[in-house]
């Protein structure tokens, strides 16, 4: 289980993959995973589509990671449109596939969810999902946290209050939202510890490798962009290869500094790209 990995290692390395939209793209992801598994990774997390749209795909990939790559799989699960019956089905499948770790999330409201369904949803927050998992299984539970504050929270104090309540309910480790400014993480980490949140926290790092990501991922995540990264965007916007190299170097530098700081884990958001993951591991001297 992932909680045992955190207690036995100084630094835990993990990455996130997401299920492809089309069945035809599964072999591409499986090939990428066959490359990624050669890296010294402790676990791989697999995202869950809004409202459960990819639940079967999440399970198929988690099973591949766990049983074919022999790497601990962390299956994401969101509760915004979950009912007890779908929960039991999902957990039955996890068990049948020897997957013992779940990232318990609320998720965001799916576009097609009616007001009635949204306001009457049985599990309102990640905390409710954690309580449900604890009632029904002994799965290892992870959760999400936000160094730059969740967009629905009024401030960090409120965010940390609710974070503490979900950790107290049974979350055993946390993965952060992506960030580009390490000082945001240091501040959050210290505040979390001051609020009595003592579980391991892995820092979420996304290398920006193409100009198109600036407007999608960066703006959607709401992460602040340090001047040094802005300068990279400007300098290399018309040179795809140099942009990618500089983005990977920036992420490597971020990770090196986090390791010096004493972070317990690094969680990479490399968007199913084996070459980017490999480059980071090589730069860090971890291959
Ligand atoms: P919660 O912990 O429930 O918090 C959501 C908001 O509600 C916060 O502002 C919190 O402070 C507040 N809150 C919590 N409890 C209460 C309460 N009792 N009363 C009032 N307010 C409360 N989304 C997907 O759809 N699929 C994925 O696979 C996925 N993976 C992710 C992985 C990571 C590492 C991260 C950081 C995010 C991921 N997300 C994913 C996005 C996530 O679902 C959204 O950020 C969502 O808005 C919040 O989910 P949460 O589990 O953090 O929510």
XYZ file of C-alpha atoms and ligand atoms in Angstrom:
340
model
C 0.000 0.000 0.000
C 1.167 3.532 -0.720
C 1.151 4.554 2.959
C 3.818 1.875 3.584
C 5.985 3.272 0.791
C 5.927 6.729 2.400
C 6.921 5.266 5.746
C 9.822 3.302 4.271
C 11.397 5.896 1.936
C 12.812 9.397 2.285
C 11.465 10.583 -1.074
C 8.570 8.959 -2.917
C 8.337 9.447 -6.704
C 5.042 9.088 -8.527
C 3.264 10.304 -11.614
C -0.252 10.765 -12.957
C -1.679 9.344 -16.174
C -5.115 9.918 -17.638
C -7.295 7.493 -19.656
C -7.402 8.121 -23.404
C -10.690 9.360 -24.865
C -10.817 6.643 -27.549
C -10.327 2.901 -27.194
C -7.958 3.032 -30.188
C -5.531 5.122 -28.116
C -5.116 2.504 -25.370
C -2.092 0.831 -27.031
C -0.329 4.229 -27.140
C -0.778 4.664 -23.396
C 0.208 1.066 -22.651
C 3.403 1.582 -24.702
C 4.120 4.771 -22.750
C 3.552 2.883 -19.475
C 5.954 0.157 -20.613
C 8.614 2.875 -20.931
C 7.588 4.698 -17.759
C 7.807 1.508 -15.687
C 11.589 1.454 -16.274
C 11.874 4.608 -14.128
C 12.259 4.339 -10.365
C 8.630 5.139 -9.648
C 6.864 4.227 -6.420
C 3.313 4.575 -7.685
C 1.265 5.733 -10.658
C -2.080 7.471 -10.264
C -4.872 7.221 -12.827
C -7.427 10.016 -13.182
C -11.208 9.572 -13.136
C -13.320 11.486 -15.674
C -15.793 14.096 -14.462
C -18.906 12.375 -13.155
C -17.489 8.877 -13.675
C -17.324 9.151 -17.464
C -14.087 7.146 -17.605
C -14.557 4.813 -14.667
C -14.094 1.603 -16.704
C -11.020 3.072 -18.401
C -9.569 4.229 -15.086
C -9.946 0.666 -13.798
C -8.424 -0.921 -16.927
C -5.364 1.316 -16.749
C -5.014 0.917 -12.971
C -5.098 -2.840 -13.458
C -2.407 -2.632 -16.168
C -0.196 -0.530 -13.858
C -0.713 -2.838 -10.872
C -0.623 -6.222 -12.581
C 1.420 -5.786 -15.779
C 3.856 -3.022 -14.795
C 4.067 -4.256 -11.177
C 3.902 -0.706 -9.867
C 1.518 0.299 -7.099
C -1.589 1.825 -8.744
C -3.568 4.694 -7.236
C -7.063 4.840 -8.768
C -8.739 8.276 -8.542
C -12.448 8.397 -7.636
C -14.716 11.457 -7.535
C -17.954 11.586 -5.558
C -19.794 14.550 -7.092
C -22.149 12.256 -8.988
C -21.508 8.995 -7.197
C -24.183 6.792 -5.610
C -23.645 3.895 -3.250
C -24.355 1.316 -5.949
C -21.692 2.670 -8.361
C -19.315 2.969 -5.428
C -19.750 -0.711 -4.511
C -19.300 -1.741 -8.147
C -16.097 0.328 -8.496
C -14.679 -1.009 -5.245
C -15.563 -4.594 -6.210
C -13.574 -4.120 -9.435
C -10.650 -2.541 -7.582
C -10.498 -5.487 -5.224
C -10.783 -8.017 -8.062
C -7.792 -6.309 -9.698
C -5.649 -6.157 -6.511
C -5.766 -2.337 -6.406
C -5.470 -1.195 -2.821
C -5.113 2.582 -3.117
C -7.696 5.251 -3.946
C -7.393 9.030 -4.328
C -10.650 10.262 -2.774
C -11.875 13.424 -4.510
C -14.991 15.486 -4.725
C -14.562 16.359 -8.410
C -16.130 19.303 -10.199
C -19.755 19.525 -11.238
C -20.184 17.837 -14.660
C -21.602 20.192 -17.320
C -24.689 18.009 -17.883
C -25.575 17.607 -14.161
C -28.933 19.207 -13.303
C -29.273 21.620 -10.372
C -31.516 19.100 -8.620
C -29.000 16.261 -8.952
C -26.147 18.571 -7.886
C -27.822 19.993 -4.782
C -29.143 16.595 -3.678
C -25.950 14.665 -4.317
C -25.403 12.083 -1.566
C -21.676 12.753 -1.104
C -21.042 16.487 -0.976
C -17.305 16.660 -0.306
C -14.241 14.445 -0.478
C -14.676 14.049 3.289
C -17.980 12.166 2.703
C -16.224 9.836 0.265
C -13.433 9.189 2.759
C -16.047 8.277 5.397
C -17.771 5.916 2.954
C -14.504 4.204 1.979
C -13.574 3.757 5.649
C -16.956 2.122 6.349
C -16.662 -0.338 3.491
C -12.996 -1.245 3.019
C -9.452 -1.083 4.306
C -8.137 0.593 1.158
C -5.288 3.100 1.536
C -6.730 6.578 0.929
C -5.031 9.640 -0.567
C -6.467 13.126 -1.021
C -5.898 16.373 -2.901
C -4.615 19.669 -1.487
C -3.973 23.129 -2.861
C -0.811 25.174 -2.109
C -2.461 28.207 -3.751
C -5.866 27.559 -2.085
C -8.815 25.740 -3.696
C -10.715 28.226 -5.931
C -13.945 27.782 -3.923
C -12.315 28.558 -0.568
C -12.408 32.095 0.832
C -8.846 31.855 2.134
C -6.092 29.463 3.190
C -7.362 29.253 6.756
C -10.744 27.910 5.603
C -9.105 25.557 3.098
C -6.808 24.127 5.781
C -9.702 23.691 8.191
C -11.552 21.453 5.713
C -8.328 19.744 4.676
C -7.672 18.809 8.292
C -11.176 17.374 8.632
C -10.753 15.076 5.632
C -7.302 13.989 6.802
C -8.692 13.251 10.276
C -11.400 11.122 8.629
C -8.751 8.783 7.199
C -6.613 10.277 4.418
C -3.130 8.785 4.646
C -1.211 10.989 2.212
C -1.807 14.109 0.118
C -0.941 15.088 -3.449
C -0.847 18.782 -4.266
C -2.321 20.639 -7.180
C 0.411 21.647 -9.631
C 2.384 24.786 -8.834
C 5.327 26.599 -10.428
C 6.427 28.757 -7.524
C 8.039 26.680 -4.772
C 7.512 29.401 -2.171
C 3.745 28.743 -2.446
C 4.414 25.121 -1.530
C 6.760 25.952 1.373
C 4.187 28.326 2.842
C 1.354 25.806 2.443
C 3.450 22.952 3.860
C 4.357 24.920 6.967
C 0.770 26.075 7.466
C -0.500 22.499 7.053
C 1.928 21.256 9.718
C 0.929 24.159 12.011
C -2.709 23.056 11.619
C -1.856 19.525 12.764
C -1.906 17.916 9.315
C 0.923 15.424 9.653
C 0.432 12.948 6.770
C 3.032 12.879 3.960
C 2.527 15.513 1.249
C 3.807 15.007 -2.309
C 4.451 18.106 -4.404
C 2.706 18.143 -7.796
C 5.010 19.282 -10.597
C 4.039 19.782 -14.217
C 6.724 20.479 -16.818
C 5.325 22.928 -19.376
C 6.615 21.546 -22.659
C 4.540 23.341 -25.323
C 3.185 26.892 -25.728
C -0.358 25.480 -26.111
C -0.255 24.323 -22.463
C 0.107 27.872 -21.195
C -3.484 28.762 -21.964
C -5.111 25.450 -21.130
C -3.417 23.911 -18.127
C -1.784 26.951 -16.598
C -4.864 29.167 -16.716
C -7.257 26.374 -15.665
C -5.178 25.434 -12.634
C -4.910 29.075 -11.545
C -1.262 28.510 -10.585
C 0.853 31.663 -10.376
C 3.678 31.975 -12.871
C 7.063 33.228 -11.624
C 8.957 35.730 -13.798
C 11.599 33.122 -14.645
C 8.971 30.852 -16.204
C 7.272 33.762 -17.995
C 10.645 34.599 -19.533
C 10.955 31.021 -20.838
C 7.478 31.253 -22.400
C 8.428 34.463 -24.174
C 11.935 33.485 -25.220
C 11.048 30.128 -26.757
C 7.468 30.587 -27.941
C 8.493 30.131 -31.567
C 10.890 27.255 -31.074
C 9.137 24.048 -30.033
C 12.281 22.013 -29.234
C 13.947 24.678 -27.118
C 10.628 25.442 -25.380
C 10.298 21.793 -24.368
C 13.913 21.584 -23.174
C 13.584 24.770 -21.116
C 10.254 23.598 -19.623
C 11.824 20.302 -18.534
C 14.838 22.133 -17.086
C 12.583 24.485 -15.120
C 10.643 21.541 -13.640
C 13.894 19.719 -12.805
C 15.174 22.788 -10.954
C 11.884 23.064 -9.049
C 12.142 19.396 -8.008
C 15.815 19.659 -6.970
C 14.980 22.569 -4.695
C 11.986 20.736 -3.216
C 14.188 17.706 -2.486
C 16.720 19.976 -0.776
C 13.856 21.413 1.287
C 13.006 17.876 2.423
C 9.748 17.206 0.573
C 8.409 13.676 1.148
C 7.334 13.091 -2.417
C 7.224 14.384 -5.970
C 4.127 13.693 -8.078
C 4.702 14.392 -11.782
C 2.002 15.610 -14.116
C 3.672 14.621 -17.387
C 0.466 14.087 -19.394
C 1.129 10.464 -20.456
C 4.470 11.470 -22.012
C 7.170 8.870 -21.368
C 9.959 10.964 -22.927
C 9.287 13.941 -20.630
C 9.158 11.698 -17.551
C 12.406 10.002 -18.587
C 14.159 13.335 -19.206
C 13.262 14.542 -15.707
C 14.496 11.350 -14.069
C 17.727 11.567 -16.085
C 18.277 15.225 -15.148
C 17.798 14.309 -11.490
C 20.285 11.438 -11.800
C 17.610 8.917 -10.869
C 17.993 6.432 -13.760
P -12.827 18.788 -1.313
O -11.736 18.340 -0.424
O -14.205 18.264 -1.042
O -12.841 20.380 -1.294
C -13.546 21.132 -2.272
C -13.847 22.518 -1.745
O -14.845 22.449 -0.721
C -12.654 23.222 -1.082
O -12.784 24.608 -1.316
C -12.821 22.890 0.397
O -12.162 23.829 1.227
C -14.350 22.945 0.530
N -14.891 22.051 1.550
C -14.466 20.821 1.874
N -15.237 20.274 2.834
C -16.221 21.190 3.103
C -17.339 21.236 3.981
N -17.597 20.210 4.808
N -18.129 22.346 3.971
C -17.867 23.407 3.150
N -16.802 23.422 2.298
C -15.994 22.324 2.279
N -10.857 15.862 -10.764
C -11.450 14.875 -11.489
O -12.591 15.037 -11.967
N -10.824 13.673 -11.689
C -9.589 13.409 -11.192
O -9.052 12.314 -11.396
C -8.928 14.434 -10.437
N -7.710 14.227 -9.887
C -7.119 15.208 -9.119
C -5.877 14.960 -8.499
C -5.252 15.935 -7.734
C -3.917 15.639 -7.070
C -5.872 17.204 -7.562
C -5.205 18.284 -6.755
C -7.120 17.461 -8.133
C -7.763 16.467 -8.912
N -9.018 16.671 -9.502
C -9.617 15.668 -10.240
C -9.708 17.974 -9.348
C -10.622 17.993 -8.103
O -11.677 17.071 -8.270
C -11.168 19.420 -7.966
O -10.125 20.304 -7.614
C -12.356 19.607 -7.037
O -12.846 20.943 -7.214
C -12.067 19.465 -5.547
O -11.839 18.180 -5.182
P -11.318 17.859 -3.668
O -11.327 16.400 -3.521
O -10.085 18.605 -3.398
O -12.547 18.512 -2.846
